[in-house]
Amino acid sequence: MFTKIQALGAAGLDKLEAFGRSGIILSQAVFAIPGRQAWPLFIQQLYSVGVLSLIIIIVSGLFIGMVLSLQGYTILVDYGSEQAVGQMVALSLVRELSPVVTALLFAGRAGSALTAEIGLMKATEQLSSLEMIGVDPLRRIIAPRFWAGMLSLPLLSMIFSVVGIWGGMLVGVDWLGIYEGSFWSNMQNSVDFSEDVVNGLIKALVFGVAVTWIAVYQGYDSVPTSEGISQATTRTVVYASLAVLGLDFILTALMFGDL
Amino acid sequence: MSYLDDSIIDIRQLSFARGDRAIFDAVDIRIPRGKITAVMGPSGTGKTTLLRLIGGQLKPDQGQIVLDNDNIPALSRKELFKVREKMGMLFQSGALFTDMSVFENVAFPIRVHTDLSEQMIRDVVLMKLHAVGLRGAADMMPSELSGGMARRVALARAIALDPDLVMYDEPFTGQDPIAMGVLVNLIARLNKALGHTSIIVSHDINETLAIADYIYLIADAKVLAHGTAEELRGNGSEQVRQFLDGLPDGPVPFHFPADDYLDQLMQG
């Protein structure tokens, strides 16, 4: 009985300690002063984390927009208000689906890659070797990846929205024959810039911080063996997805809860 | 003892434990300046840990590690990075940066710590690569190199800034006889030519004894013996004999501690 309570306490302390370590890494990555070599490193990471995620984001955005439009139409057409499909697609994408789905896909595509890359660098002693050369790996490896991931996610989320709305139009207007004028004007009247677009981007930014933070921390703190790296990669995807969904509820409650 | 009169590193009463297991227990080690010192001992005795302690990547539980008047464990993070410019380390795996070419790998420490022009960097890198015989491989990527070549590139990178101290972590492990011979020669030659201090951590006895000026033998968290190669060969201790001659059984038992063999068999 006591040993079980003891084990519970020990596990809790471990988690707390890990959380503290990740906090240290976060603060050092955020405040890493960019040196003369920082820009190329950051641009390179922006490419591998952001640009290379474009395809999965565009394809998913397109299909989610099309499905939304189709589902919305089949329900709204019963009430004769199928011209509200544009409004529905745009609002659900901008407020909710773009940041959340982009973050989930980003965790799987870029987050896992970050964790595996950093973990392997640790396993092959590249991080130790940087330290011994006198270069802080937190600055050289972690910081550019963290900044790139954090800034990519809002951009990707915007692209997701645009492509999704276009997909919604393809299905709604071109296929199902909603009148194009009311499709767009309904959307224009209902989507508010600061209320909907900016809030969606804030969500994406928060998710970007959370996902990238989890990814780089899991890589940096991984056990440098093949088993350890595979566990760390799994943890990245699981923790990041749960964090995104949990944070989404909190943010939604804060942003739209008083309506 | 003349070798120890002028030491670059002075380790006093060093204790370090991993969990409950003591890796070092109040160990004293002095590394003579400008010589090749070998730290030897059975696997798992913390030889690599010693290098990481000297490099400041691990902090000891107790004791001092003084490198030229700097007590490494007491340094701040910033001071530590400054002191590391005086050190070069060759990792067991080579630890080349896989996203950079051989040339860029060797140029990396120079770019980070100096403001030399591109032309100067190029010259220095080519000189270092020439010293390890791999000038021709400058444009290759680390994944294209054999294990021995990768280790030589890592060596060129470790000496790129002409450090005072070069640490070798198991440089001979997993090398074919030719690559091993090349490395042994290279380490000895570079040590003489560049005048730095070398610390080799190894359990390849013959190769290491051939080039080491001074040897520390570590076992059971203690310094078992130290001295020149002749002094060690003349050492009467059974444990020293067992390690140097590679005998399977002796003071270091063949069997890991276990319950009585017969009892355990009969239990089932």
Short mmCIF file of C-alpha atoms in Angstrom, two decimals:
data_model
loop_
_atom_site.label_atom_id
_atom_site.label_comp_id
_atom_site.label_asym_id
_atom_site.label_seq_id
_atom_site.Cartn_x
_atom_site.Cartn_y
_atom_site.Cartn_z
CA MET A 1 0.00 0.00 0.00
CA PHE A 2 2.66 2.49 1.05
CA THR A 3 4.93 1.47 -1.78
CA LYS A 4 2.12 2.23 -4.24
CA ILE A 5 1.57 5.68 -2.79
CA GLN A 6 5.32 6.15 -2.82
CA ALA A 7 5.51 5.15 -6.46
CA LEU A 8 2.72 7.56 -7.30
CA GLY A 9 4.57 10.36 -5.54
CA ALA A 10 7.82 9.49 -7.27
CA ALA A 11 6.11 9.46 -10.67
CA GLY A 12 4.54 12.83 -9.90
CA LEU A 13 7.90 14.28 -8.90
CA ASP A 14 9.47 12.93 -12.09
CA LYS A 15 6.79 14.55 -14.22
CA LEU A 16 7.18 17.81 -12.34
CA GLU A 17 10.94 17.71 -12.79
CA ALA A 18 10.55 17.01 -16.51
CA PHE A 19 8.14 19.92 -16.77
CA GLY A 20 10.72 22.14 -15.08
CA ARG A 21 13.44 21.00 -17.48
CA SER A 22 11.20 21.69 -20.44
CA GLY A 23 10.50 25.15 -19.04
CA ILE A 24 14.22 25.88 -18.87
CA ILE A 25 14.64 24.74 -22.46
CA LEU A 26 11.69 26.88 -23.55
CA SER A 27 13.01 30.01 -21.86
CA GLN A 28 16.50 29.51 -23.25
CA ALA A 29 15.19 28.83 -26.74
CA VAL A 30 12.90 31.86 -26.69
CA PHE A 31 15.52 34.24 -25.41
CA ALA A 32 18.43 32.90 -27.43
CA ILE A 33 20.00 36.04 -28.85
CA PRO A 34 20.26 35.62 -32.61
CA GLY A 35 23.90 35.74 -33.69
CA ARG A 36 25.20 36.40 -37.14
CA GLN A 37 24.66 32.77 -38.05
CA ALA A 38 21.12 32.57 -36.77
CA TRP A 39 19.27 33.81 -39.84
CA PRO A 40 20.31 31.12 -42.34
CA LEU A 41 19.60 28.47 -39.69
CA PHE A 42 16.15 29.92 -39.07
CA ILE A 43 15.33 30.18 -42.78
CA GLN A 44 16.45 26.60 -43.32
CA GLN A 45 14.18 25.41 -40.52
CA LEU A 46 11.31 27.50 -41.82
CA TYR A 47 11.72 25.57 -45.04
CA SER A 48 11.90 22.09 -43.57
CA VAL A 49 9.25 22.65 -40.91
CA GLY A 50 6.92 24.99 -42.78
CA VAL A 51 7.31 24.71 -46.53
CA LEU A 52 7.60 20.94 -46.54
CA SER A 53 4.34 20.71 -44.55
CA LEU A 54 2.50 22.64 -47.26
CA ILE A 55 1.33 19.68 -49.29
CA ILE A 56 -0.38 17.84 -46.45
CA ILE A 57 -1.94 21.11 -45.27
CA ILE A 58 -3.25 22.06 -48.72
CA VAL A 59 -4.66 18.64 -49.49
CA SER A 60 -6.34 18.30 -46.08
CA GLY A 61 -7.67 21.85 -46.26
CA LEU A 62 -9.20 21.20 -49.65
CA PHE A 63 -10.96 18.03 -48.59
CA ILE A 64 -12.17 19.38 -45.27
CA GLY A 65 -13.61 22.43 -47.02
CA MET A 66 -15.37 20.22 -49.57
CA VAL A 67 -16.78 17.89 -46.92
CA LEU A 68 -18.01 20.82 -44.80
CA SER A 69 -19.76 22.29 -47.77
CA LEU A 70 -21.39 19.00 -48.72
CA GLN A 71 -22.53 18.22 -45.18
CA GLY A 72 -23.76 21.76 -44.63
CA TYR A 73 -25.70 21.74 -47.86
CA THR A 74 -27.58 18.50 -47.16
CA ILE A 75 -28.82 19.90 -43.85
CA LEU A 76 -29.41 23.53 -44.82
CA VAL A 77 -31.21 22.70 -48.04
CA ASP A 78 -34.10 21.25 -46.00
CA TYR A 79 -34.67 24.70 -44.54
CA GLY A 80 -34.18 26.42 -47.86
CA SER A 81 -31.19 28.30 -46.56
CA GLU A 82 -28.45 26.65 -48.59
CA GLN A 83 -26.92 30.04 -49.42
CA ALA A 84 -25.69 30.12 -45.79
CA VAL A 85 -23.21 27.33 -46.66
CA GLY A 86 -20.51 29.91 -47.43
CA GLN A 87 -20.92 31.48 -44.03
CA MET A 88 -20.88 28.12 -42.29
CA VAL A 89 -17.78 26.88 -44.11
CA ALA A 90 -15.82 30.07 -43.55
CA LEU A 91 -16.71 30.45 -39.87
CA SER A 92 -16.04 26.85 -38.91
CA LEU A 93 -12.74 26.88 -40.78
CA VAL A 94 -11.42 30.22 -39.59
CA ARG A 95 -12.50 29.90 -35.98
CA GLU A 96 -11.96 26.26 -35.30
CA LEU A 97 -10.96 23.73 -37.90
CA SER A 98 -8.00 25.49 -39.50
CA PRO A 99 -5.97 26.05 -36.35
CA VAL A 100 -6.87 22.70 -34.78
CA VAL A 101 -6.50 20.43 -37.80
CA THR A 102 -3.38 22.25 -38.96
CA ALA A 103 -1.86 21.84 -35.50
CA LEU A 104 -2.73 18.14 -35.38
CA LEU A 105 -1.28 17.52 -38.84
CA PHE A 106 1.71 19.68 -37.99
CA ALA A 107 2.36 17.61 -34.85
CA GLY A 108 2.37 14.44 -36.93
CA ARG A 109 4.32 15.78 -39.88
CA ALA A 110 6.80 18.30 -38.45
CA GLY A 111 6.72 17.68 -34.69
CA SER A 112 7.64 14.01 -34.96
CA ALA A 113 10.40 14.87 -37.45
CA LEU A 114 11.83 17.47 -35.08
CA THR A 115 11.85 15.04 -32.18
CA ALA A 116 13.45 12.27 -34.20
CA GLU A 117 16.06 14.59 -35.67
CA ILE A 118 17.09 16.09 -32.34
CA GLY A 119 16.99 12.68 -30.66
CA LEU A 120 19.26 11.21 -33.31
CA MET A 121 21.62 14.15 -32.99
CA LYS A 122 21.79 13.33 -29.30
CA ALA A 123 22.31 9.62 -29.93
CA THR A 124 25.14 10.24 -32.42
CA GLU A 125 26.80 12.62 -29.95
CA GLN A 126 26.35 15.60 -32.28
CA LEU A 127 24.84 17.65 -29.46
CA SER A 128 27.72 16.79 -27.09
CA SER A 129 30.13 17.55 -29.85
CA LEU A 130 28.58 20.99 -30.36
CA GLU A 131 28.93 21.63 -26.65
CA MET A 132 32.57 20.60 -26.71
CA ILE A 133 33.25 22.88 -29.68
CA GLY A 134 31.86 25.63 -27.48
CA VAL A 135 28.51 26.13 -29.18
CA ASP A 136 25.35 26.01 -27.11
CA PRO A 137 23.06 23.42 -28.75
CA LEU A 138 20.04 25.19 -27.28
CA ARG A 139 20.94 28.21 -29.36
CA ARG A 140 22.18 26.51 -32.45
CA ILE A 141 19.76 23.57 -32.72
CA ILE A 142 16.74 24.19 -30.52
CA ALA A 143 16.12 27.92 -30.91
CA PRO A 144 15.86 28.11 -34.74
CA ARG A 145 13.60 25.06 -34.80
CA PHE A 146 11.39 26.44 -32.07
CA TRP A 147 10.96 29.84 -33.73
CA ALA A 148 10.39 28.31 -37.14
CA GLY A 149 7.72 25.95 -35.83
CA MET A 150 5.98 28.61 -33.81
CA LEU A 151 5.75 31.02 -36.75
CA SER A 152 4.95 28.38 -39.40
CA LEU A 153 1.77 27.19 -37.78
CA PRO A 154 -0.24 30.46 -38.08
CA LEU A 155 0.90 30.79 -41.70
CA LEU A 156 -0.06 27.21 -42.49
CA SER A 157 -3.39 27.72 -40.73
CA MET A 158 -4.12 30.73 -42.94
CA ILE A 159 -3.35 28.72 -46.05
CA PHE A 160 -5.56 25.93 -44.72
CA SER A 161 -8.48 28.38 -44.38
CA VAL A 162 -8.05 29.82 -47.86
CA VAL A 163 -7.81 26.43 -49.53
CA GLY A 164 -10.69 25.10 -47.43
CA ILE A 165 -12.99 27.95 -48.41
CA TRP A 166 -12.05 27.44 -52.03
CA GLY A 167 -12.86 23.72 -51.69
CA GLY A 168 -16.18 24.64 -50.10
CA MET A 169 -16.95 26.86 -53.05
CA LEU A 170 -16.04 24.14 -55.53
CA VAL A 171 -18.60 21.79 -53.99
CA GLY A 172 -21.23 24.34 -53.00
CA VAL A 173 -21.27 26.63 -56.01
CA ASP A 174 -19.83 24.64 -58.88
CA TRP A 175 -21.30 21.26 -58.05
CA LEU A 176 -24.43 21.74 -55.95
CA GLY A 177 -25.40 24.99 -57.64
CA ILE A 178 -25.71 27.46 -54.78
CA TYR A 179 -25.99 30.99 -56.20
CA GLU A 180 -22.44 32.36 -56.16
CA GLY A 181 -23.39 35.89 -55.12
CA SER A 182 -25.18 34.83 -51.95
CA PHE A 183 -22.46 32.28 -51.14
CA TRP A 184 -19.81 34.99 -51.00
CA SER A 185 -21.87 37.87 -49.63
CA ASN A 186 -23.20 35.77 -46.77
CA MET A 187 -19.60 34.88 -45.93
CA GLN A 188 -18.48 38.48 -46.17
CA ASN A 189 -21.25 39.72 -43.90
CA SER A 190 -20.74 37.15 -41.18
CA VAL A 191 -16.98 36.80 -40.85
CA ASP A 192 -15.55 39.52 -38.64
CA PHE A 193 -11.84 40.23 -38.98
CA SER A 194 -10.85 40.77 -35.36
CA GLU A 195 -13.46 38.47 -33.86
CA ASP A 196 -12.91 35.50 -36.16
CA VAL A 197 -9.73 35.79 -38.22
CA VAL A 198 -7.46 37.25 -35.55
CA ASN A 199 -8.76 34.91 -32.86
CA GLY A 200 -8.14 31.96 -35.18
CA LEU A 201 -4.59 33.13 -35.76
CA ILE A 202 -4.00 33.59 -32.03
CA LYS A 203 -5.13 30.01 -31.55
CA ALA A 204 -2.72 28.85 -34.24
CA LEU A 205 0.13 30.76 -32.63
CA VAL A 206 -0.58 29.23 -29.22
CA PHE A 207 -0.77 25.76 -30.77
CA GLY A 208 2.47 26.48 -32.60
CA VAL A 209 4.25 27.26 -29.34
CA ALA A 210 2.80 24.18 -27.63
CA VAL A 211 3.48 21.67 -30.42
CA THR A 212 7.00 22.88 -31.18
CA TRP A 213 7.89 23.16 -27.53
CA ILE A 214 6.77 19.59 -26.89
CA ALA A 215 8.59 18.36 -30.00
CA VAL A 216 11.96 19.95 -29.29
CA TYR A 217 11.81 19.10 -25.61
CA GLN A 218 11.00 15.45 -26.27
CA GLY A 219 13.91 15.25 -28.69
CA TYR A 220 16.36 17.02 -26.42
CA ASP A 221 15.36 15.00 -23.38
CA SER A 222 15.04 11.63 -25.15
CA VAL A 223 16.96 8.55 -24.10
CA PRO A 224 19.62 8.32 -26.82
CA THR A 225 18.83 4.80 -28.01
CA SER A 226 16.64 3.60 -30.87
CA GLU A 227 13.94 2.59 -28.40
CA GLY A 228 14.17 5.89 -26.56
CA ILE A 229 13.83 7.93 -29.75
CA SER A 230 10.83 5.93 -30.93
CA GLN A 231 9.14 6.50 -27.57
CA ALA A 232 9.96 10.19 -27.65
CA THR A 233 8.49 10.53 -31.15
CA THR A 234 5.31 8.80 -30.09
CA ARG A 235 5.08 10.99 -27.01
CA THR A 236 5.47 14.10 -29.14
CA VAL A 237 2.48 13.22 -31.31
CA VAL A 238 0.30 12.10 -28.40
CA TYR A 239 1.13 14.95 -26.02
CA ALA A 240 1.00 17.57 -28.76
CA SER A 241 -2.39 16.38 -30.01
CA LEU A 242 -3.86 16.30 -26.51
CA ALA A 243 -2.37 19.69 -25.70
CA VAL A 244 -3.87 21.17 -28.86
CA LEU A 245 -7.34 19.82 -28.15
CA GLY A 246 -7.22 20.87 -24.50
CA LEU A 247 -5.90 24.33 -25.27
CA ASP A 248 -8.50 24.71 -27.99
CA PHE A 249 -11.29 24.31 -25.48
CA ILE A 250 -9.75 26.83 -23.13
CA LEU A 251 -9.09 29.35 -25.88
CA THR A 252 -12.54 28.93 -27.39
CA ALA A 253 -14.12 29.48 -23.99
CA LEU A 254 -12.07 32.63 -23.51
CA MET A 255 -12.64 34.01 -27.00
CA PHE A 256 -16.22 33.06 -27.81
CA GLY A 257 -17.61 32.02 -24.42
CA ASP A 258 -19.34 35.34 -23.70
CA LEU A 259 -21.36 35.37 -26.91
CA MET B 1 58.03 11.56 -10.85
CA SER B 2 59.10 13.91 -13.59
CA TYR B 3 56.05 13.47 -15.81
CA LEU B 4 53.63 14.74 -13.21
CA ASP B 5 55.61 17.84 -12.23
CA ASP B 6 54.04 19.92 -14.98
CA SER B 7 50.41 18.93 -15.27
CA ILE B 8 47.71 20.59 -17.38
CA ILE B 9 44.88 18.92 -15.52
CA ASP B 10 44.83 18.26 -11.82
CA ILE B 11 41.93 16.18 -10.58
CA ARG B 12 41.60 16.00 -6.81
CA GLN B 13 39.33 13.78 -4.73
CA LEU B 14 36.87 13.37 -7.58
CA SER B 15 33.69 11.48 -6.70
CA PHE B 16 30.88 10.77 -9.09
CA ALA B 17 27.97 8.37 -8.81
CA ARG B 18 25.24 7.26 -11.18
CA GLY B 19 22.27 6.33 -9.06
CA ASP B 20 23.64 4.10 -6.31
CA ARG B 21 26.69 3.01 -8.27
CA ALA B 22 29.90 4.91 -7.59
CA ILE B 23 31.77 5.57 -10.84
CA PHE B 24 34.62 7.43 -9.15
CA ASP B 25 35.40 7.39 -5.46
CA ALA B 26 37.81 10.12 -4.35
CA VAL B 27 40.06 9.72 -7.35
CA ASP B 28 43.25 11.76 -7.93
CA ILE B 29 44.49 12.06 -11.49
CA ARG B 30 47.08 14.41 -12.96
CA ILE B 31 47.55 14.73 -16.69
CA PRO B 32 51.10 15.75 -17.72
CA ARG B 33 51.32 18.68 -20.14
CA GLY B 34 52.25 18.02 -23.75
CA LYS B 35 52.24 14.24 -23.33
CA ILE B 36 49.93 11.44 -24.32
CA THR B 37 48.15 10.08 -21.29
CA ALA B 38 46.08 6.95 -21.54
CA VAL B 39 43.19 6.20 -19.21
CA MET B 40 42.53 2.49 -19.35
CA GLY B 41 40.31 0.04 -17.61
CA PRO B 42 37.61 -2.54 -18.20
CA SER B 43 34.40 -1.45 -19.96
CA GLY B 44 31.93 0.32 -17.73
CA THR B 45 34.52 1.78 -15.38
CA GLY B 46 33.59 5.32 -16.34
CA LYS B 47 36.46 6.21 -18.65
CA THR B 48 34.19 8.12 -21.02
CA THR B 49 32.52 9.68 -17.99
CA LEU B 50 35.93 11.04 -16.99
CA LEU B 51 36.24 12.85 -20.33
CA ARG B 52 32.74 14.27 -19.96
CA LEU B 53 33.62 15.46 -16.45
CA ILE B 54 36.75 17.18 -17.76
CA GLY B 55 34.72 18.72 -20.57
CA GLY B 56 32.19 19.99 -18.05
CA GLN B 57 29.28 18.11 -19.58
CA LEU B 58 28.74 16.32 -16.28
CA LYS B 59 29.16 17.75 -12.82
CA PRO B 60 30.97 15.67 -10.20
CA ASP B 61 29.40 15.03 -6.81
CA GLN B 62 32.62 16.11 -5.13
CA GLY B 63 36.15 17.15 -5.92
CA GLN B 64 38.02 19.50 -8.19
CA ILE B 65 38.99 19.31 -11.84
CA VAL B 66 41.51 22.07 -12.39
CA LEU B 67 42.51 22.91 -15.94
CA ASP B 68 45.10 25.70 -16.00
CA ASN B 69 43.76 27.32 -12.79
CA ASP B 70 40.10 26.96 -13.81
CA ASN B 71 38.09 24.61 -11.62
CA ILE B 72 35.74 23.22 -14.27
CA PRO B 73 32.76 22.17 -12.10
CA ALA B 74 32.63 25.65 -10.55
CA LEU B 75 32.51 27.55 -13.84
CA SER B 76 29.38 29.29 -15.08
CA ARG B 77 27.83 28.14 -18.33
CA LYS B 78 29.40 31.04 -20.19
CA GLU B 79 32.89 30.52 -18.72
CA LEU B 80 32.60 26.84 -19.49
CA PHE B 81 31.99 27.50 -23.17
CA LYS B 82 35.04 29.79 -23.14
CA VAL B 83 37.25 27.11 -21.56
CA ARG B 84 36.04 24.51 -24.06
CA GLU B 85 37.69 26.48 -26.85
CA LYS B 86 40.95 25.15 -25.40
CA MET B 87 39.71 21.57 -25.71
CA GLY B 88 39.15 19.30 -28.65
CA MET B 89 37.27 16.06 -28.28
CA LEU B 90 37.08 13.09 -30.58
CA PHE B 91 33.89 11.20 -29.86
CA GLN B 92 33.56 7.46 -30.11
CA SER B 93 31.11 7.74 -33.01
CA GLY B 94 32.97 10.59 -34.65
CA ALA B 95 29.88 12.76 -34.12
CA LEU B 96 30.27 14.61 -37.42
CA PHE B 97 27.41 16.95 -38.26
CA THR B 98 25.50 14.91 -40.81
CA ASP B 99 24.02 17.93 -42.59
CA MET B 100 27.42 19.41 -43.45
CA SER B 101 30.18 18.34 -45.82
CA VAL B 102 33.57 17.21 -44.52
CA PHE B 103 34.97 20.66 -45.29
CA GLU B 104 32.17 22.44 -43.43
CA ASN B 105 32.52 20.09 -40.47
CA VAL B 106 36.17 21.01 -40.04
CA ALA B 107 35.48 24.68 -40.75
CA PHE B 108 32.67 24.78 -38.18
CA PRO B 109 34.72 25.50 -35.02
CA ILE B 110 36.82 28.04 -36.93
CA ARG B 111 33.74 29.87 -38.19
CA VAL B 112 32.18 29.89 -34.73
CA HIS B 113 35.17 31.15 -32.79
CA THR B 114 37.17 33.33 -35.19
CA ASP B 115 36.59 36.12 -37.67
CA LEU B 116 38.97 34.77 -40.27
CA SER B 117 38.30 35.50 -43.92
CA GLU B 118 36.81 32.78 -46.11
CA GLN B 119 40.18 32.36 -47.85
CA MET B 120 42.00 31.84 -44.53
CA ILE B 121 39.38 29.38 -43.33
CA ARG B 122 39.76 27.43 -46.54
CA ASP B 123 43.53 27.25 -46.10
CA VAL B 124 43.33 26.19 -42.46
CA VAL B 125 40.72 23.52 -43.19
CA LEU B 126 42.73 22.11 -46.08
CA MET B 127 45.85 22.01 -43.87
CA LYS B 128 44.00 20.16 -41.13
CA LEU B 129 42.48 17.73 -43.62
CA HIS B 130 45.88 17.22 -45.21
CA ALA B 131 47.31 16.40 -41.78
CA VAL B 132 44.86 13.52 -41.43
CA GLY B 133 45.33 12.55 -45.09
CA LEU B 134 41.82 13.39 -46.25
CA ARG B 135 42.27 16.60 -48.23
CA GLY B 136 40.78 14.74 -51.19
CA ALA B 137 37.58 13.98 -49.27
CA ALA B 138 36.76 17.62 -48.49
CA ASP B 139 33.58 17.71 -50.55
CA MET B 140 32.16 14.38 -49.39
CA MET B 141 29.27 14.09 -46.94
CA PRO B 142 29.77 12.23 -43.64
CA SER B 143 27.41 9.45 -44.76
CA GLU B 144 29.81 8.62 -47.62
CA LEU B 145 32.79 8.04 -45.33
CA SER B 146 34.01 4.77 -43.87
CA GLY B 147 34.23 4.51 -40.09
CA GLY B 148 37.98 5.11 -40.05
CA MET B 149 37.73 8.10 -42.37
CA ALA B 150 34.90 9.61 -40.32
CA ARG B 151 37.07 9.37 -37.23
CA ARG B 152 39.97 11.07 -39.00
CA VAL B 153 37.69 13.90 -40.13
CA ALA B 154 36.46 14.23 -36.56
CA LEU B 155 40.11 14.38 -35.50
CA ALA B 156 40.78 17.16 -38.01
CA ARG B 157 37.79 19.01 -36.58
CA ALA B 158 38.98 18.45 -33.00
CA ILE B 159 42.36 20.05 -33.78
CA ALA B 160 40.95 22.79 -36.03
CA LEU B 161 41.49 25.51 -33.44
CA ASP B 162 44.84 24.13 -32.23
CA PRO B 163 43.53 23.27 -28.75
CA ASP B 164 45.79 22.77 -25.74
CA LEU B 165 44.06 19.54 -24.89
CA VAL B 166 42.71 16.83 -27.17
CA MET B 167 40.58 14.06 -25.70
CA TYR B 168 40.06 10.80 -27.54
CA ASP B 169 37.10 8.64 -26.57
CA GLU B 170 37.82 5.03 -27.59
CA PRO B 171 39.52 6.06 -30.84
CA PHE B 172 40.41 2.50 -31.86
CA THR B 173 37.13 0.73 -31.20
CA GLY B 174 35.62 -0.97 -34.22
CA GLN B 175 38.43 -0.10 -36.64
CA ASP B 176 40.06 -2.50 -39.08
CA PRO B 177 43.81 -3.11 -38.53
CA ILE B 178 44.90 -0.64 -41.21
CA ALA B 179 42.62 2.16 -40.03
CA MET B 180 43.75 1.40 -36.49
CA GLY B 181 47.42 1.69 -37.44
CA VAL B 182 46.72 4.96 -39.22
CA LEU B 183 44.95 6.39 -36.20
CA VAL B 184 47.63 5.27 -33.75
CA ASN B 185 50.28 6.91 -35.89
CA LEU B 186 48.24 10.03 -36.41
CA ILE B 187 47.56 10.58 -32.73
CA ALA B 188 51.24 10.21 -31.87
CA ARG B 189 52.41 12.36 -34.77
CA LEU B 190 49.92 15.18 -34.17
CA ASN B 191 50.78 15.22 -30.49
CA LYS B 192 54.46 15.76 -31.27
CA ALA B 193 53.91 18.19 -34.14
CA LEU B 194 51.28 20.39 -32.51
CA GLY B 195 52.54 20.10 -28.92
CA HIS B 196 49.12 19.65 -27.34
CA THR B 197 48.23 17.36 -24.49
CA SER B 198 46.39 14.18 -25.42
CA ILE B 199 44.16 12.03 -23.27
CA ILE B 200 43.20 8.69 -24.72
CA VAL B 201 40.46 6.61 -23.20
CA SER B 202 40.75 3.09 -24.47
CA HIS B 203 40.86 -0.58 -23.73
CA ASP B 204 42.94 -1.55 -26.73
CA ILE B 205 46.03 -2.33 -24.73
CA ASN B 206 48.75 -2.83 -27.32
CA GLU B 207 47.86 0.16 -29.48
CA THR B 208 47.49 2.44 -26.50
CA LEU B 209 50.63 1.31 -24.67
CA ALA B 210 52.63 1.82 -27.87
CA ILE B 211 52.05 5.57 -27.93
CA ALA B 212 51.11 6.55 -24.38
CA ASP B 213 53.72 8.38 -22.29
CA TYR B 214 51.79 7.88 -19.10
CA ILE B 215 49.01 5.49 -18.15
CA TYR B 216 46.26 5.46 -15.59
CA LEU B 217 44.55 2.17 -14.95
CA ILE B 218 41.07 2.54 -13.48
CA ALA B 219 38.91 -0.17 -11.97
CA ASP B 220 36.24 -0.32 -9.28
CA ALA B 221 35.94 3.49 -9.07
CA LYS B 222 39.62 3.78 -8.04
CA VAL B 223 42.95 4.37 -9.71
CA LEU B 224 44.41 0.88 -9.72
CA ALA B 225 47.86 1.86 -10.90
CA HIS B 226 49.60 4.61 -12.82
CA GLY B 227 52.98 5.08 -14.42
CA THR B 228 54.79 4.66 -17.69
CA ALA B 229 54.27 1.55 -19.78
CA GLU B 230 57.38 -0.13 -18.29
CA GLU B 231 56.34 0.72 -14.77
CA LEU B 232 52.94 -0.86 -15.34
CA ARG B 233 54.37 -3.98 -16.93
CA GLY B 234 56.60 -4.31 -13.88
CA ASN B 235 53.63 -3.92 -11.55
CA GLY B 236 53.14 -7.02 -9.44
CA SER B 237 49.41 -6.56 -8.78
CA GLU B 238 47.31 -9.43 -10.04
CA GLN B 239 44.53 -7.15 -11.22
CA VAL B 240 46.94 -5.08 -13.32
CA ARG B 241 48.38 -8.27 -14.77
CA GLN B 242 44.95 -9.60 -15.64
CA PHE B 243 43.99 -6.48 -17.55
CA LEU B 244 47.28 -6.02 -19.40
CA ASP B 245 47.47 -9.68 -20.42
CA GLY B 246 43.74 -9.99 -21.12
CA LEU B 247 43.16 -13.04 -18.94
CA PRO B 248 39.51 -14.11 -18.80
CA ASP B 249 39.42 -14.92 -15.11
CA GLY B 250 41.26 -13.46 -12.16
CA PRO B 251 40.55 -10.78 -9.58
CA VAL B 252 37.94 -9.52 -12.05
CA PRO B 253 35.76 -12.63 -12.11
CA PHE B 254 34.36 -14.17 -15.29
CA HIS B 255 30.97 -14.66 -13.65
CA PHE B 256 28.72 -11.78 -12.80
CA PRO B 257 27.74 -12.12 -9.12
CA ALA B 258 24.90 -14.64 -8.86
CA ASP B 259 23.31 -17.12 -6.46
CA ASP B 260 24.90 -20.50 -6.07
CA TYR B 261 24.77 -22.32 -9.41
CA LEU B 262 23.66 -25.71 -8.07
CA ASP B 263 21.02 -24.17 -5.79
CA GLN B 264 19.52 -22.22 -8.63
CA LEU B 265 19.33 -25.23 -10.91
CA MET B 266 17.74 -27.39 -8.20
CA GLN B 267 15.09 -24.77 -7.38
CA GLY B 268 13.24 -25.17 -10.70
#
